[in-house]
Amino acid sequence: MKILILGAGAIGGYVGGRLHQHGADVTFLVRPARQQAMRRDGLVIRSTKGDITQKVKTVLNAAEGGPYDVVLLTPKAYDLDSAIEAIGAAVGPDTTVVPLLNGMRHLDVLDARFGRNKVVGGLARVGVAMSAEGHILHTSPFAAISFGERDGKPPRKSLVEFDATIKKAGIDGGLHQNIVQDLWDKWIMLCSLAATNCLMRGSSGDILEADEGRAIVMETVDECQKVAAAAGHDPGEKGMQTIRGFLTVKGSRFTASMLHDLEKGAMVEADHIVGDMIARARKAGLATPILRTAYAHLQVYMHRRAAQAAKTKG
Amino acid sequence: MKILFLGAGAVGGYWAAKLTQSGAADVTLLLREKRAEIVRKNGLVVKSPKGDFTVPVKVVTRGSDGGPYDVIILACKAYDLPSAMDSIAPAVGKDTTIVPMLNGHAHFATLDAKFGAEKVAGGLARISGMLGQNGEILHSGASGVSFGERDGKPPRKALTELDAACKTAGIDGGLNPNINQDLWDKWLMLGSIASMCSAMRGTIGDIMETQDGEAIMNEILEECRKVAAAEGYAPSDKAFSTVRAALTAKGAKTVASILGDIEKSGAVEGHQIVGDMLGRARKHGIAAPNLRFAYAHLQTYEARRARGGLK
């Protein structure tokens, strides 16, 4: 099967690199500067599961090298529009688009552009970052992606094949029977973590030091759970226990990557991760007082960042 | 009259400089060694839109020197109150009046317990400014003070004299027959703006740019208003709408000084300005969800500051 990976960033670079290493037919759709660097240095992965540097196929235009069976999308949410623009020509009648983004809103956007039948659900659980010189730094002991049909029907042939391909490449996860629930579970966790870490500007452990820190974290999780339940995807008590447990480890230095982005002045996925949760809550008539406040905090940040950029430019 | 100032930051420094320059009072500053050295060498250096000036001033580093004083003005931060009380203790004679210029209300119980309520008047400052790199006072606008008897009785002689001295020196405000109301009005404003600017990490104008910023600001103002009312100091409608207009002004560059402290990882008056307001809301059974998250933000900041960062 032919796989196109949009970008060779942290997640796309890692997954695509492992697939290529194990014999899959992988092409990376990249920008000219990245193509030059990859032609010169190869795709460099430094990983807890073993380092590798290899030459891989790259194209600058999605019309080249196709048609593709699977197009893997791993942009930041705020780059989704340009990502869709970029892959347009690669999506043929039999192509399946597998987005590995957090949140849910991108699915509506992708459905509108490519048709719902071409777009499946997917998410990544890989602790990976990109170094300044473009190396893929995989630091977590795990590397998993999951994907599946959103309507819960038996998976299409390309997903079954894709499942076999990633397993061969040593990537965990694979086909998921209830991918939409998995997306909601991860979104609840991530939204709660990002909202509280950013609103309070501290790690989960720091927040638990505040008199009401624990209560506020719990209420944030509840707000998200209600939104999920209204959409028909309540994680259930067991799922919620996992999420709550993860967010309330005393002394935890764990922080949302959104807080790191915010403290280094980078773009944040605030609209996608927090703003959209609030929008869904409002549509369902639910109050989300803490998410609302966290989103105001993030919007202040984005506003200041934009003002700063305009000032530097002007 | 003899006045001792504890602290020569923006508030104490500006006020003391004006009183000294005009000759309206016999002013002494009680300072820590480091600050004392700078002020002895350079005098009080004031940079102000109302005119720059430098004035030499008497400095002591021990409360036992130079007294007795008629008035002691406490111009320190709330978190320095315990050490400030120890410093002034030897300067407090039987006829001394202490005028604290701290934010919030929590300091009164502490001061009353140590020195006796009859010695402690109410006071607050509306002097904006900060200290520059060389210890100069960068005064940026308002230059008012307000003080008075907390029990509403006619003012003692020391306060009447202090009022006269302020007027001679060109300091706005002065004796206020209803200082408690003034304290609550200022706290309501400060509690709201400090909560929002710190928890949102932005100016009023930044906050007003967001989807729910104005609603959250209005809610927090209401929470503070309810607390003030429950304590017997509801603001007048006029005072409240003035504050609300200032705190919801689109495009306003207004910002609470606590944000500056946070951004340079300094100490903050989180408990005195926000935590105590929240505590009083609880005591009166007033729901204050927005003060609650703001206080959690400040406590998280303090926890993180205590352990030295995010790493």
XYZ file of C-alpha atoms in Angstrom, chain B residues 23-250:
228
model
C 9.051 71.643 55.085
C 5.543 70.673 56.172
C 6.764 68.071 58.628
C 9.854 66.710 60.351
C 10.332 63.495 58.400
C 12.563 60.512 59.186
C 12.807 57.305 57.162
C 13.313 53.936 58.852
C 15.038 51.763 56.261
C 17.011 48.579 55.831
C 20.790 49.063 55.608
C 20.980 48.687 51.854
C 18.206 51.135 51.070
C 19.397 53.480 53.834
C 22.824 53.705 52.235
C 21.396 54.690 48.863
C 19.044 57.315 50.328
C 21.744 58.784 52.580
C 24.028 59.132 49.593
C 21.570 60.364 46.977
C 18.659 61.738 48.984
C 15.164 60.901 47.776
C 15.257 61.179 43.993
C 11.797 61.698 42.495
C 11.042 61.525 38.782
C 7.485 62.666 38.302
C 5.221 64.094 35.617
C 4.531 66.800 38.203
C 8.209 67.735 38.252
C 11.469 65.983 39.153
C 13.233 66.830 42.379
C 15.793 65.488 44.812
C 15.667 66.118 48.525
C 17.974 65.056 51.358
C 16.160 63.330 54.189
C 16.903 61.961 57.650
C 17.419 58.200 57.684
C 17.599 55.745 60.581
C 17.981 51.996 60.504
C 16.635 51.324 64.004
C 13.222 52.289 65.359
C 14.802 53.328 68.640
C 16.618 56.223 66.971
C 15.257 59.737 66.643
C 11.899 59.249 68.374
C 9.418 59.719 69.820
C 7.281 60.170 66.722
C 3.771 61.573 66.479
C 2.913 59.499 63.446
C 4.420 56.342 61.988
C 3.435 55.648 58.418
C 3.705 51.991 57.433
C 4.409 51.919 53.721
C 5.496 48.317 53.284
C 4.082 45.336 51.428
C 1.770 43.032 53.324
C 4.254 40.161 53.240
C 6.783 42.387 55.040
C 4.373 43.321 57.827
C 5.792 41.044 60.556
C 9.325 42.404 60.148
C 7.983 45.958 59.747
C 6.172 45.682 63.079
C 9.322 44.517 64.802
C 11.226 47.423 63.259
C 8.819 50.143 64.371
C 8.040 48.699 67.798
C 10.738 50.752 69.619
C 9.493 53.922 67.894
C 5.924 53.558 69.125
C 5.424 55.767 72.186
C 2.261 56.270 74.190
C 1.105 59.152 71.963
C 2.137 57.677 68.631
C -0.411 57.043 65.895
C 0.320 54.324 63.358
C -1.075 54.879 59.867
C -0.754 51.700 57.786
C -0.965 52.144 54.019
C -1.316 48.458 53.161
C -3.791 46.903 50.776
C -6.713 44.852 52.010
C -7.858 44.502 55.587
C -5.920 41.600 57.061
C -3.212 43.822 58.582
C -5.544 45.613 61.006
C -6.117 42.579 63.208
C -2.353 42.002 63.348
C -1.512 45.616 64.150
C -4.323 45.998 66.703
C -3.163 42.886 68.522
C 0.409 44.126 68.717
C -0.007 47.845 69.411
C -3.624 48.288 70.527
C -6.456 49.359 68.225
C -6.454 52.906 69.600
C -2.992 53.508 68.160
C -3.869 52.304 64.679
C -5.675 54.580 62.235
C -6.934 53.588 58.791
C -5.060 54.645 55.700
C -4.556 54.002 52.035
C -2.547 55.396 49.184
C -3.413 56.249 45.646
C 0.119 56.914 44.553
C 1.228 55.096 41.455
C 4.837 54.440 40.708
C 7.736 52.120 41.188
C 11.385 52.176 42.117
C 13.910 52.619 39.331
C 17.153 50.683 38.985
C 19.133 53.189 41.029
C 16.546 53.447 43.765
C 14.914 56.557 42.329
C 11.166 56.962 42.722
C 9.447 56.785 39.361
C 6.148 58.457 40.093
C 3.646 57.919 37.323
C 0.452 59.773 38.131
C -1.945 59.797 41.044
C -0.568 61.285 44.254
C -3.337 60.929 46.799
C -3.509 59.531 50.292
C -6.454 58.960 52.565
C -6.478 58.336 56.303
C -8.797 58.671 59.255
C -10.273 57.217 62.422
C -11.602 53.701 61.903
C -14.391 54.197 64.443
C -15.690 57.288 62.650
C -15.149 59.557 65.657
C -13.635 63.054 65.284
C -10.002 62.767 64.313
C -7.226 62.905 66.885
C -4.805 65.824 66.780
C -2.039 63.840 65.063
C -4.279 63.072 62.092
C -5.483 66.685 61.809
C -1.884 67.818 61.768
C -0.941 65.183 59.231
C -3.811 66.411 57.063
C -2.540 69.993 57.267
C 0.994 68.881 56.432
C -0.236 66.968 53.359
C -2.122 69.998 52.116
C 0.967 72.191 52.518
C 2.998 69.593 50.642
C 0.544 69.331 47.749
C -0.519 65.757 48.440
C -4.119 65.078 47.377
C -6.745 63.624 49.644
C -5.916 63.615 53.321
C -8.231 63.166 56.255
C -11.254 61.068 55.390
C -14.201 60.853 57.818
C -15.205 57.520 56.321
C -11.889 55.783 55.874
C -13.393 52.305 56.234
C -15.600 52.840 53.220
C -12.640 54.172 51.296
C -10.596 51.099 52.275
C -13.347 48.793 51.073
C -13.853 50.732 47.851
C -10.177 50.448 47.096
C -10.064 46.778 48.047
C -13.060 46.004 45.845
C -11.268 47.604 42.907
C -7.922 46.043 43.724
C -9.348 42.601 44.482
C -11.018 42.568 41.091
C -8.209 43.976 38.982
C -5.465 42.011 40.755
C -7.442 38.778 40.388
C -8.031 39.295 36.707
C -4.686 40.733 35.617
C -2.774 37.991 37.407
C -4.999 35.039 36.490
C -5.283 36.221 32.884
C -1.731 37.584 32.653
C -2.780 40.670 30.757
C -4.021 44.240 30.847
C -7.667 45.233 31.096
C -7.619 45.850 27.351
C -6.197 42.369 26.663
C -8.874 40.768 28.815
C -11.643 42.704 27.081
C -10.471 41.239 23.740
C -11.488 37.703 24.789
C -14.782 35.881 24.368
C -15.760 35.900 28.050
C -13.306 38.331 29.641
C -15.815 41.109 30.223
C -18.385 38.710 31.699
C -15.790 37.237 34.057
C -14.639 40.715 35.120
C -18.218 41.775 35.821
C -18.819 38.632 37.853
C -15.720 39.141 39.948
C -16.696 42.777 40.607
C -20.098 41.537 41.788
C -18.462 38.963 44.039
C -16.354 41.687 45.675
C -19.327 44.031 45.917
C -21.355 41.379 47.737
C -18.522 40.781 50.184
C -18.172 44.529 50.860
C -21.948 44.800 51.382
C -21.976 41.835 53.753
C -19.197 43.515 55.747
C -21.327 46.680 55.942
C -19.432 48.660 53.315
C -21.370 48.378 50.080
C -19.956 50.865 47.590
C -22.207 53.645 46.388
C -23.705 53.022 42.958
C -21.616 55.863 41.623
C -18.375 54.511 43.077
C -19.156 51.023 41.784
C -20.000 52.114 38.276
C -16.822 54.198 38.121
C -14.752 51.160 39.050
C -16.654 48.927 36.671
C -16.192 51.351 33.803
C -12.442 51.501 34.444
C -12.103 47.728 34.728
C -14.078 46.939 31.581
C -12.693 49.667 29.346
C -11.897 48.333 25.901
